[in-house]
Short mmCIF file of C-alpha atoms and ligand atoms in Angstrom, two decimals:
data_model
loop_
_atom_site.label_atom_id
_atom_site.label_comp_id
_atom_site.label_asym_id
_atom_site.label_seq_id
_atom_site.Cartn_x
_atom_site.Cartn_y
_atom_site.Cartn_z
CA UNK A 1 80.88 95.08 64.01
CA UNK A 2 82.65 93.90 66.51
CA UNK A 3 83.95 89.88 65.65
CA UNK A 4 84.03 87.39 68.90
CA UNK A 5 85.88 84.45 70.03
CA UNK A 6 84.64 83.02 73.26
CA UNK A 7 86.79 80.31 74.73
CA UNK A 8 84.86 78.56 76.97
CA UNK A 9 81.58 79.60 75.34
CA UNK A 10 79.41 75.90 76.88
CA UNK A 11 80.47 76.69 80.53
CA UNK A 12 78.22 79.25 82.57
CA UNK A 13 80.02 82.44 81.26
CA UNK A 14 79.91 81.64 77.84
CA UNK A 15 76.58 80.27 77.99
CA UNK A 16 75.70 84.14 79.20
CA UNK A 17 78.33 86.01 76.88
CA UNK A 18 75.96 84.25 73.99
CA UNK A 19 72.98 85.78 75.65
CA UNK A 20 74.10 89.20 75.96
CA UNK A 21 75.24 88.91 72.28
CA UNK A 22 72.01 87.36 70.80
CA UNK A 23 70.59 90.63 71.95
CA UNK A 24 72.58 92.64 69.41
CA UNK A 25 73.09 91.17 66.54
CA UNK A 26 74.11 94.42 64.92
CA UNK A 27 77.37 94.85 67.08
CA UNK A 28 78.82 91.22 67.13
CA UNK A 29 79.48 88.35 65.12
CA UNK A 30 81.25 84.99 66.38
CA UNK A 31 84.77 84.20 64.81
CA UNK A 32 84.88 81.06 67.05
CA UNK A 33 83.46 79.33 69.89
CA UNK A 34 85.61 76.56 71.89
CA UNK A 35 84.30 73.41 74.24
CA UNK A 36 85.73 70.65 76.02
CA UNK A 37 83.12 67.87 77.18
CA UNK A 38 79.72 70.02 76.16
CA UNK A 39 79.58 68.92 72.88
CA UNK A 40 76.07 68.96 72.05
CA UNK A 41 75.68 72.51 73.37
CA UNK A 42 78.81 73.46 71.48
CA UNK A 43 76.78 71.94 68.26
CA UNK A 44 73.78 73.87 69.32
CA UNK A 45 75.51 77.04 69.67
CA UNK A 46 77.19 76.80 66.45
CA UNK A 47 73.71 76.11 64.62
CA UNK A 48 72.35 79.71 66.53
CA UNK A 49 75.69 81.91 66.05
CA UNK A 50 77.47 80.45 62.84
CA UNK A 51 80.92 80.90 64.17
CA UNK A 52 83.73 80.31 61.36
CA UNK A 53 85.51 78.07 63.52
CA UNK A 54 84.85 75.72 66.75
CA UNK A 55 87.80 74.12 68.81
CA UNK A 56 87.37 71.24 71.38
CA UNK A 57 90.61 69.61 73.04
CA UNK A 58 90.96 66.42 71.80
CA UNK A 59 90.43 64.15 68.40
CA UNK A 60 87.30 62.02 69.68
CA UNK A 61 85.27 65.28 70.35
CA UNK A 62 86.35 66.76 67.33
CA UNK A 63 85.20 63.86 65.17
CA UNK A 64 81.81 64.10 67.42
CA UNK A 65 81.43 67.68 66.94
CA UNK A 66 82.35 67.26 63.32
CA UNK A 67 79.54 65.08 62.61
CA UNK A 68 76.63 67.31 64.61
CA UNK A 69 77.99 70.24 62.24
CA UNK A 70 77.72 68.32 59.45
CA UNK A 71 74.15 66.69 60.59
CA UNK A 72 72.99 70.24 60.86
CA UNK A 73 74.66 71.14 57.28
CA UNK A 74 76.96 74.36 59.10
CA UNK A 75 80.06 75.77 57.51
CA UNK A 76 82.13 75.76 60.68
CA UNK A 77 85.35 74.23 61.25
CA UNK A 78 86.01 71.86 63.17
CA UNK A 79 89.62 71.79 64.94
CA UNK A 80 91.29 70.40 68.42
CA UNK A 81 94.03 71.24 70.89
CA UNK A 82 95.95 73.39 72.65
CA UNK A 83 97.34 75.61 69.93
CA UNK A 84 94.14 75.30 67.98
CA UNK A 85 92.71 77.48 71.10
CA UNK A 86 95.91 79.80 71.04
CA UNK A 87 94.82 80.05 67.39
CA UNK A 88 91.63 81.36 67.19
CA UNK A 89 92.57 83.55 70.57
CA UNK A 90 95.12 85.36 68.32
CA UNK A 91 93.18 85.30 64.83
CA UNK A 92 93.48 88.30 62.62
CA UNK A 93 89.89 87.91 62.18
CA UNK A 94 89.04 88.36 65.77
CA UNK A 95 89.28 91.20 67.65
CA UNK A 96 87.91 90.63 70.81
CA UNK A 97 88.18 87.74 72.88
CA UNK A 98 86.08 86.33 75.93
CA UNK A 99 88.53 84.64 78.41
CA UNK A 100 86.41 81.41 79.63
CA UNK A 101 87.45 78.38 80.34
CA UNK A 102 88.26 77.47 84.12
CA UNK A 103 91.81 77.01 85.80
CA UNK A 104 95.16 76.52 84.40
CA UNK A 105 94.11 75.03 81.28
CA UNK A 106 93.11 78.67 80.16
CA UNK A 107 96.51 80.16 80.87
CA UNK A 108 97.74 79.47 77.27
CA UNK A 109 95.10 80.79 75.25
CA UNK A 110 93.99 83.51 77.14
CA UNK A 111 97.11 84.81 76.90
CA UNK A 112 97.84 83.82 72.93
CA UNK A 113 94.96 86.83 72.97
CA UNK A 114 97.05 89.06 75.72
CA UNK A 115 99.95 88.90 73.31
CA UNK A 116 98.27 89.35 69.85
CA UNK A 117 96.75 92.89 71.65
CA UNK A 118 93.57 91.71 71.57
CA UNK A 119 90.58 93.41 73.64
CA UNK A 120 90.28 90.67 76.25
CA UNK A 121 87.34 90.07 78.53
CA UNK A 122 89.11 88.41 81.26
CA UNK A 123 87.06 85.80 83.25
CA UNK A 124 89.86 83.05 83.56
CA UNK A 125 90.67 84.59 87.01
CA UNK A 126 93.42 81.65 87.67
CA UNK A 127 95.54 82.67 84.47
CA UNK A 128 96.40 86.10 86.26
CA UNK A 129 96.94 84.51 89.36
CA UNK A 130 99.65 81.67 87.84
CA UNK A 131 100.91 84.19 85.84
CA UNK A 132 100.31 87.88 87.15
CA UNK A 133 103.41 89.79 85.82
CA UNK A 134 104.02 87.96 82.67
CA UNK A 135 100.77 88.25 81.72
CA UNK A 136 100.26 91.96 82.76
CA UNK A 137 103.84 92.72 80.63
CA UNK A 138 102.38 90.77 77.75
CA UNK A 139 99.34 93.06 77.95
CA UNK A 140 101.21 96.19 78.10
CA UNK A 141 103.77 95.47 75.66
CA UNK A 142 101.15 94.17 72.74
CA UNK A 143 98.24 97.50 73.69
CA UNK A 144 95.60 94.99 74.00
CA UNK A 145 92.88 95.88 76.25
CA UNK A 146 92.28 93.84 79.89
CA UNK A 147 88.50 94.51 80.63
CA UNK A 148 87.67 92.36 83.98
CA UNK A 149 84.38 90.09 83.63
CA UNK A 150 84.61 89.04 87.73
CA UNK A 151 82.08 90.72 88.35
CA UNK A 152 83.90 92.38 91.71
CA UNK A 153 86.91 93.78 89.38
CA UNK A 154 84.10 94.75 86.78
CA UNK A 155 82.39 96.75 89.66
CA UNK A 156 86.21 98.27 90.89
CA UNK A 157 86.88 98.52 87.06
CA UNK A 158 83.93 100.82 86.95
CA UNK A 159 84.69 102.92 90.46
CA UNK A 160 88.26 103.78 89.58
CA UNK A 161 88.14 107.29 87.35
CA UNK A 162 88.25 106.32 83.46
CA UNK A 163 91.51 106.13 82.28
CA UNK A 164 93.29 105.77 85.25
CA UNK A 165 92.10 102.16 86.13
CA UNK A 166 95.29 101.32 88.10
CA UNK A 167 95.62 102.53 92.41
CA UNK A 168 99.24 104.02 92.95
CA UNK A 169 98.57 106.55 95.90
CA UNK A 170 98.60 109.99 93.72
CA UNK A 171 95.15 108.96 92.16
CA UNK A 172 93.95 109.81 95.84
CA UNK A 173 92.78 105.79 96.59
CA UNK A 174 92.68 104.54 100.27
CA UNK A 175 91.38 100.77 99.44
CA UNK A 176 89.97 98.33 96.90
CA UNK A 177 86.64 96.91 99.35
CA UNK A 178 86.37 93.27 97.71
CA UNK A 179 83.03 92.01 98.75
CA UNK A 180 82.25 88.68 98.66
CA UNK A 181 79.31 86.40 99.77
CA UNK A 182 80.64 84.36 102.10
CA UNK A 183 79.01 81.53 100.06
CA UNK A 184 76.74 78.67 101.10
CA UNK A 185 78.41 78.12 104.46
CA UNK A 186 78.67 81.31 106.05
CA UNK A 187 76.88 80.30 109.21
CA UNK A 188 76.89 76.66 109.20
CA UNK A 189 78.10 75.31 112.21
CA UNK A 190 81.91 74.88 112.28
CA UNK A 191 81.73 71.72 113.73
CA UNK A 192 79.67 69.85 111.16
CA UNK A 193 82.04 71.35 107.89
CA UNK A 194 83.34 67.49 107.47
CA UNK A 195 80.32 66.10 106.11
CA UNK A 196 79.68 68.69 103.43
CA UNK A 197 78.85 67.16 100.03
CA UNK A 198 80.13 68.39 97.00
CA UNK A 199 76.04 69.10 95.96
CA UNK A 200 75.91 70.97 99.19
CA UNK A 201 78.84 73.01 98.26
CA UNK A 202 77.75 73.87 94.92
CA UNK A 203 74.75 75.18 95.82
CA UNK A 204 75.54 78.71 95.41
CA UNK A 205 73.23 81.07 97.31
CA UNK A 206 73.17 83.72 95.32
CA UNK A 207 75.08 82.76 91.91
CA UNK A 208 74.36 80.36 89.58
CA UNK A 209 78.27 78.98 88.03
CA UNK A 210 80.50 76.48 87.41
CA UNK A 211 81.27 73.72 90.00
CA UNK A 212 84.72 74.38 90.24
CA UNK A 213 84.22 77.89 90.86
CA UNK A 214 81.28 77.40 93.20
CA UNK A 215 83.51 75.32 95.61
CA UNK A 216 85.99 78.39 95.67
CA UNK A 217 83.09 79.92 96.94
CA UNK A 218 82.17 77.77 99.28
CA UNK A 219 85.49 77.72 100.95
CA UNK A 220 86.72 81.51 99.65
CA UNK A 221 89.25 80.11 98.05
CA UNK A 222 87.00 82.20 94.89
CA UNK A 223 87.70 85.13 97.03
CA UNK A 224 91.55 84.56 97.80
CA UNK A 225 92.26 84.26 93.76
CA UNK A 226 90.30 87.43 93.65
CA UNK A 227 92.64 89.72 95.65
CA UNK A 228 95.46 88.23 93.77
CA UNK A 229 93.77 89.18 90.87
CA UNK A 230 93.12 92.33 92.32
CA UNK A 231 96.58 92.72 92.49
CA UNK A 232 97.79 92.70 89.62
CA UNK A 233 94.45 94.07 87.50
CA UNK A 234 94.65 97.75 89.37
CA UNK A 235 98.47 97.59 91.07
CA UNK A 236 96.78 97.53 94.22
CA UNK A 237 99.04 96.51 97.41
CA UNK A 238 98.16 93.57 99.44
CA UNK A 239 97.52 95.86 102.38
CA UNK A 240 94.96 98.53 99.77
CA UNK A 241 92.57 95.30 99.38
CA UNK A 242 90.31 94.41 102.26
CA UNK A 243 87.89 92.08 101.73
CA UNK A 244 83.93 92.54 103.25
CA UNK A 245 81.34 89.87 103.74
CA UNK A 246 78.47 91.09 101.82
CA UNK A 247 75.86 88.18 101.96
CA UNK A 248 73.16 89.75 99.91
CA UNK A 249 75.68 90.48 96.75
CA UNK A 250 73.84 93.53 95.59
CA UNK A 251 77.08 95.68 96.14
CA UNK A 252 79.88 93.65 93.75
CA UNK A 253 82.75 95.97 95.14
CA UNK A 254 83.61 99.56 96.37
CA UNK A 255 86.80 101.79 96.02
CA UNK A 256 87.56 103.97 99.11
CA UNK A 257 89.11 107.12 98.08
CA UNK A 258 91.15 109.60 100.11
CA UNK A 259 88.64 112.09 100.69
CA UNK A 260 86.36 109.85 102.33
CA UNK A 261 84.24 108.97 99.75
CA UNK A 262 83.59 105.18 98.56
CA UNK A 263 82.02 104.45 95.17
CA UNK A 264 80.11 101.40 94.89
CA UNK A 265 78.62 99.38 92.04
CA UNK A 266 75.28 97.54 92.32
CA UNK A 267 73.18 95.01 90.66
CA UNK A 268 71.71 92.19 90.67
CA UNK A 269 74.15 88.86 90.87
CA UNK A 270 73.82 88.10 87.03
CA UNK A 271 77.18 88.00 85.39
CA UNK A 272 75.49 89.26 82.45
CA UNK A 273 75.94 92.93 83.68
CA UNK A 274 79.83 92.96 83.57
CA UNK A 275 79.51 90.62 80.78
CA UNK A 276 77.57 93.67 78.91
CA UNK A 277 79.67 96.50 80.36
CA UNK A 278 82.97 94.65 78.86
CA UNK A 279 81.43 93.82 75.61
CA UNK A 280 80.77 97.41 74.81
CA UNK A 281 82.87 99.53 76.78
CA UNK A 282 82.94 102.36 77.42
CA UNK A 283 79.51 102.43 75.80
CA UNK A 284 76.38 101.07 77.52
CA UNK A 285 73.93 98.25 76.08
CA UNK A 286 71.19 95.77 77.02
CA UNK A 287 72.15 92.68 79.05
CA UNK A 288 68.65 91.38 79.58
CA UNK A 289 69.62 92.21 83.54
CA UNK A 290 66.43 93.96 85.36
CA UNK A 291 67.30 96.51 87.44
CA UNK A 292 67.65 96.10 91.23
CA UNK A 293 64.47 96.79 93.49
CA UNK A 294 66.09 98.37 96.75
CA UNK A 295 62.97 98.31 98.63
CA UNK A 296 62.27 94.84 98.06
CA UNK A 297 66.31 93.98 99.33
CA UNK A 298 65.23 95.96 101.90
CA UNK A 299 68.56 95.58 104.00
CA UNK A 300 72.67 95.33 103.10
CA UNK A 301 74.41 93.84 105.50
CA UNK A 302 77.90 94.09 105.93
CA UNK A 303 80.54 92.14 108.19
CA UNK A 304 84.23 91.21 108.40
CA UNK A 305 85.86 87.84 106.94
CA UNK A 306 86.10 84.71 109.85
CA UNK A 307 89.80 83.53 109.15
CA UNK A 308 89.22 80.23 110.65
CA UNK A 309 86.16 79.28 109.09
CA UNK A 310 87.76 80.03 105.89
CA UNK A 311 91.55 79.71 105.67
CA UNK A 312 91.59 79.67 101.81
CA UNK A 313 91.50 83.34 102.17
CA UNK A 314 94.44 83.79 104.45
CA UNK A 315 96.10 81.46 102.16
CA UNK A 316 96.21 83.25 99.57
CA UNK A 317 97.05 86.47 101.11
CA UNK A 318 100.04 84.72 102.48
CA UNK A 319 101.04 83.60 98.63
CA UNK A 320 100.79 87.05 97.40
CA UNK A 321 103.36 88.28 100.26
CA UNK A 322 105.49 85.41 99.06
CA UNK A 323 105.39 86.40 95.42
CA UNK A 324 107.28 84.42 92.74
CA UNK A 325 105.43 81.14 91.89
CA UNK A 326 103.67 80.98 95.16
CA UNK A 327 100.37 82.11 93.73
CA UNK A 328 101.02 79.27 91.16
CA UNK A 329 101.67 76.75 93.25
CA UNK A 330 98.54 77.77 95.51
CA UNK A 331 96.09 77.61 92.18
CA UNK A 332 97.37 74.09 91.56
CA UNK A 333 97.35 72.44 94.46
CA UNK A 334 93.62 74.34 94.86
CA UNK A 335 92.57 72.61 91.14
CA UNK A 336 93.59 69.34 92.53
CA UNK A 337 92.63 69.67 96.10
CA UNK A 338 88.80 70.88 94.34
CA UNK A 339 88.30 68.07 92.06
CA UNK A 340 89.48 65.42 94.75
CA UNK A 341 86.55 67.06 96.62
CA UNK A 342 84.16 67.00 94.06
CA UNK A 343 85.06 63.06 93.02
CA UNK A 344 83.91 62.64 96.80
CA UNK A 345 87.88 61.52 97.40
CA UNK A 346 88.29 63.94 100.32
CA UNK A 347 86.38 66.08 102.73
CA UNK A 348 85.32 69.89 102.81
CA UNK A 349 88.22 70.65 105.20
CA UNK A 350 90.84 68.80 103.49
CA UNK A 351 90.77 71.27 100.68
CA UNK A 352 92.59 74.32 102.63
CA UNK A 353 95.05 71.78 104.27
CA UNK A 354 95.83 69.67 101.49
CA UNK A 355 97.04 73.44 99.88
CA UNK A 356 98.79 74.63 102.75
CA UNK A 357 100.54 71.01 103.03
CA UNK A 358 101.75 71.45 99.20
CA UNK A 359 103.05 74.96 99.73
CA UNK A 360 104.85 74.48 102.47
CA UNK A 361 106.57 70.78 99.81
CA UNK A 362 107.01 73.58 97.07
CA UNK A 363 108.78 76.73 98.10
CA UNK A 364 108.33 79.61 96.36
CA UNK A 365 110.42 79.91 94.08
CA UNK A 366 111.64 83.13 91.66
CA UNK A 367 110.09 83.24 87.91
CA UNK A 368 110.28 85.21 84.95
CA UNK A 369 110.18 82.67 82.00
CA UNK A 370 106.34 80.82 81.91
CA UNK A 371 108.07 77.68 81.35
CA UNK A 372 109.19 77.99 84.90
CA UNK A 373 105.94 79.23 86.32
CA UNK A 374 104.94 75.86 84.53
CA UNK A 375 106.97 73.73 85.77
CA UNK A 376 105.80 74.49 89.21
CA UNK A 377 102.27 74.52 88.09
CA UNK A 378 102.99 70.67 87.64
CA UNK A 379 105.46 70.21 90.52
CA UNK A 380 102.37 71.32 92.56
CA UNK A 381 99.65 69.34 90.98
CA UNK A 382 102.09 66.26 91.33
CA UNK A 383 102.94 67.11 95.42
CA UNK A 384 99.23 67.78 95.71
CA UNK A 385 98.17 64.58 94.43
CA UNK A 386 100.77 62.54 96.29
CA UNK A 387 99.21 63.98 99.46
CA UNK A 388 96.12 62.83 98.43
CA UNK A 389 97.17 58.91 98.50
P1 NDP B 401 82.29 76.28 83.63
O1 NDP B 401 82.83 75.06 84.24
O2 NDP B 401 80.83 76.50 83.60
O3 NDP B 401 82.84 76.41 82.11
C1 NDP B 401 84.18 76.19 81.81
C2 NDP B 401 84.40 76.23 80.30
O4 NDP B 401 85.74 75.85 80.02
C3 NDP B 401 83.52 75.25 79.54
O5 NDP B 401 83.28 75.78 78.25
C4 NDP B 401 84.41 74.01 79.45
O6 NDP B 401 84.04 73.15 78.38
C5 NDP B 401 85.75 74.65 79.20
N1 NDP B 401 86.86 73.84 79.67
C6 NDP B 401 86.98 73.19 80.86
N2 NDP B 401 88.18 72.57 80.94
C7 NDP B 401 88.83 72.82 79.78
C8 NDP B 401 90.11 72.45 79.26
N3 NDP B 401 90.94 71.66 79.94
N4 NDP B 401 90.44 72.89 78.02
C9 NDP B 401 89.60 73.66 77.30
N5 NDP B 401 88.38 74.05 77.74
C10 NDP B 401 88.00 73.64 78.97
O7 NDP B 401 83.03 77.50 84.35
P2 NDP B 401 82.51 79.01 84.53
O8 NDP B 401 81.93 79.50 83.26
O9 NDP B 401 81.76 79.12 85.78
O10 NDP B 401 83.91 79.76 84.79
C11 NDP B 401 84.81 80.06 83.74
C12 NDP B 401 85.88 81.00 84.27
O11 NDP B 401 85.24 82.23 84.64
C13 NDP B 401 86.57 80.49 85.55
O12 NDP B 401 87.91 80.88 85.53
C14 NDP B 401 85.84 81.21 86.67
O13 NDP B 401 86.64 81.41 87.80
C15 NDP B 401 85.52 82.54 85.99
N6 NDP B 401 84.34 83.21 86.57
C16 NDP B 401 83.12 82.63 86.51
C17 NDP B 401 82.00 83.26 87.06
C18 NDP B 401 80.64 82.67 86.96
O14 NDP B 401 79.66 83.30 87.36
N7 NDP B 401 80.46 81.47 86.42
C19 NDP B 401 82.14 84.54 87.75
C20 NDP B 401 83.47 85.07 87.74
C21 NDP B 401 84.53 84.42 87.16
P3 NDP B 401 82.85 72.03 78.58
O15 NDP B 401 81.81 72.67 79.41
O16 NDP B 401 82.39 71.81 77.14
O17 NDP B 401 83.46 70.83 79.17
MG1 MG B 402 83.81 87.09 91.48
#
C-alpha cells in the first residue's frame, strides 16, 4: 500500500491524481491532501479519501476548513502554512508525494519531499526551472525518485531505455523532440493578438488545466519552462531539445536516437495517463483513459515553432544559455506578467515584453545557496511589477 500526499490535490492535477487513485483503492491511501482557496472541494475530498492530515496556507481557511471537517464528523487535521506543506511533503508516513501546486509557491514543499528521498511525481514544472541544480543535487543526494507528470517528460521519461533515463551522448541519443500544441492561437492573425481576453486565452484546445498554466500555453511560455525542465530532468543540452508543433497532441514527445530511430509516446491529452504511469511505475494500471482511435484522428500533423508569434519560447531558451538565476528570474517575472494578464491589467503581448524588460533590469546572476535563487525570485517579481505601473 502505497501512502499519498498530494499537494495541490483541488487544482486540475490533483483533482485527476484523486481519480486515478479512487480506481485502486487497494494500492493507495491518502496521508494528506493540501489547498489554498478551494476549500469546499478540499472538504469534499477529505470526506471521499480520509486523509490523516489537510494543509491550506493561511489561518482563515484553516478555521473554514476546520469547521466543514468537523460538520462532516472526519478525523483529519487541520493545519496551515508554509512549513505545514514542507511537513506533510517530508512525513515518515508518506512515501510518495504528488508535486501540485502552480509556480514558485511550490518550490519549498516540493522539494521538503526531494530532500526527505521521497518518490516524487513532479508536476510543479516551475520549481525545477527556479531551482534546476539544487533541486536535481537534493534528489540525488537523498535517493528519492523524480518521476515526471508533464505529460511531454512522462512520454520522454517513457522513450529513454529503463534505467538510463538521463541523454549524455554514449546512450546513442540524437534529440529530445518536445511537442507542443501551439495552443489556442496558433493561427490567429498576428495582428489582432492585442485584444485577446484572458477567457480567450484559457480556452485550451485540446487540454483542460489550470489558468495559469493555460496562458503559458497560449503564449508557449508552457513550452519554454518545458525545455528548461527538460534540461535538467534527462541532462539534455539546450541544442539536444527541439521543440515540434504538434496541434493534434496525440504524440506527447519523441526521443531521436542515433541509429535513426525515434520512439514516440501516444495518447489521448488526459493527464491521467502519466498521472497513472507515475503512480505505479514501472508497473502498469487503470487510469480511466480510453485508448486512442487512430482512424478517427485520421491525420498528425507536424510543423516547426514561429519565433515571432511566440517569443516566450525564445525567451527561455535564451535563459537556459545564461544559466545561474536567469531561469528564475524568467519564471517570476512570467508569474507576475500572467496574473497582470489575467486581472485584465495588461494585454496578450505585454506578457513576453514585460519578461524580457525584467531580465534585461535583473542580470543573471551566479547561485548555489536557494536563499539566493530567492532573493532574485523576489528581485524579479518586484522589477516586474514596477514595470507594470
Ligand atoms: P491549478 O491552478 O488547477 O491548481 C493549483 C493547485 O495549487 C491548487 O490546489 C491550488 O489551491 C494550489 N495553490 C495555488 N497557489 C498556492 C499557494 N500559493 N500555496 C499553496 N497552494 C497553492 O493548476 P494545475 O493543476 O493546472 O497545475 C499544477 C502544476 O502542474 C503547475 O505547476 C502546472 O504547470 C503543472 N502541470 C499541469 C498540467 C495540467 O494539465 N493541469 C499539465 C502539466 C503540468 P486552490 O485551488 O485550493 O486555490
Ligand atoms: Mg506539458
Amino acid at each position: 500500500m502505497q501512502s499519498l500526499t498530494i499537494l495541490g490535490a483541488t487544482g486540475s492535477i490533483g483533482v485527476s491524481t484523486l481519480d486515478v487513485v479512487a480506481r485502486h483503492p487497494d494500492r493507495y491511501r491518502i496521508f494528506a491532501l493540501t489547498g489554498q482557496t478551494r476549500i469546499d472541494v478540499l472538504a469534499e475530498q477529505c470526506a471521499q479519501f480520509q486523509p490523516e492530515v489537510a494543509v491550506v496556507v493561511d489561518a482563515d481557511a484553516a478555521e473554514r476548513l476546520q469547521k466543514l471537517i468537523r460538520d462532516r464528523g472526519l478525523k483529519t487535521n487541520v493545519v496551515y502554512g508554509e512549513q505545514a506543506l514542507c511537513d506533510v511533503a517530508s512525513a515518515d508516513a508518506c512515501d510518495t508525494v504528488m508535486a501540485a501546486i502552480v509556480g514558485a509557491a511550490g518550490l519549498g514543499p516540493s522539494l521538503a519531499a526531494a530532500k526527505a528521498g521521497k518518490k516524487l511525481l513532479l508536476a510543479n514544472k516551475e520549481a525545477l526551472v527556479i531551482s534546476g541544480q539544487l533541486f536535481m543535487d537534493a534528489v540525488a543526494a537523498s535517493g528519492s525518485t523524480l518521476l515526471p507528470i508533464d505529460s511531454e517528460h512522462n512520454a520522454i521519461f517513457q522513450c529513454l531505455p529503463i534505467g538510463y533515463q538521463r541523454v549524455p551522448p554514449q546512450h546513442g541519443i540524437r534529440k529530445i523532440l518536445l511537442t507542443a500544441s501551439g495552443g489556442p492561437f496558433l493561427d490567429r492573425e498576428l495582428s489582432s493578438f492585442d485584444s485577446i481576453t484572458p477567457e480567450q486565452a484559457v480556452a485550451h484546445p485540446n487540454w483542460s488545466m489550470g489558468r495559469k498554466i493555460s496562458v503559458d500555453s497560449a503564449t508557449m511560455m508552457n513550452k519554454g519552462l518545458e525545455v528548461i525542465e527538460a534540461h535538467w530532468l534527462f541532462g539534455a543540452s539546450a541544442s539536444q531539445i527541439e521543440v515540434v508543433i504538434h496541434p493534434q497532441s496525440v504524440i506527447h514527445s519523441m526521443v531521436a536516437y542515433a541509429d535513426g530511430s525515434v520512439l514516440a509516446q501516444l495518447g489521448n491529452p488526459d493527464m491521467r495517463t502519466p498521472i497513472a504511469h507515475a503512480l505505479a511505475y514501472p508497473e502498469r494500471i487503470d487510469s480511466g483513459v480510453d485508448a486512442i482511435d487512430l482512424a478517427r484522428i485520421a491525420q498528425l500533423d507536424f510543423r516547426e515553432p514561429d519565433r515571432v508569434r511566440f517569443p516566450c519560447l525564445q525567451l527561455a531558451f535564451d535563459v537556459l544559455h545564461a544559466g545561474g538565476s536567469a531561469p528564475a528570474v524568467l519564471n517570476a517575472a512570467n508569474e507576475v506578467a500572467v496574473q497582470a494578464f489575467l486581472d485584465k491589467q495588461i494585454g496578450f503581448t505585454r506578457i513576453s515584453s514585460l519578461i524580457a524588460e525584467t531580465l534585461s533590469r535583473v542580470p543573471a546572476a551566479s547561485v548555489d545557496t536557494l536563499e539566493s535563487l530567492l532573493a532574485q525570485d523576489s528581485k524579479a517579481r518586484d522589477q516586474a511589477r514596477a514595470l507594470l505601473q
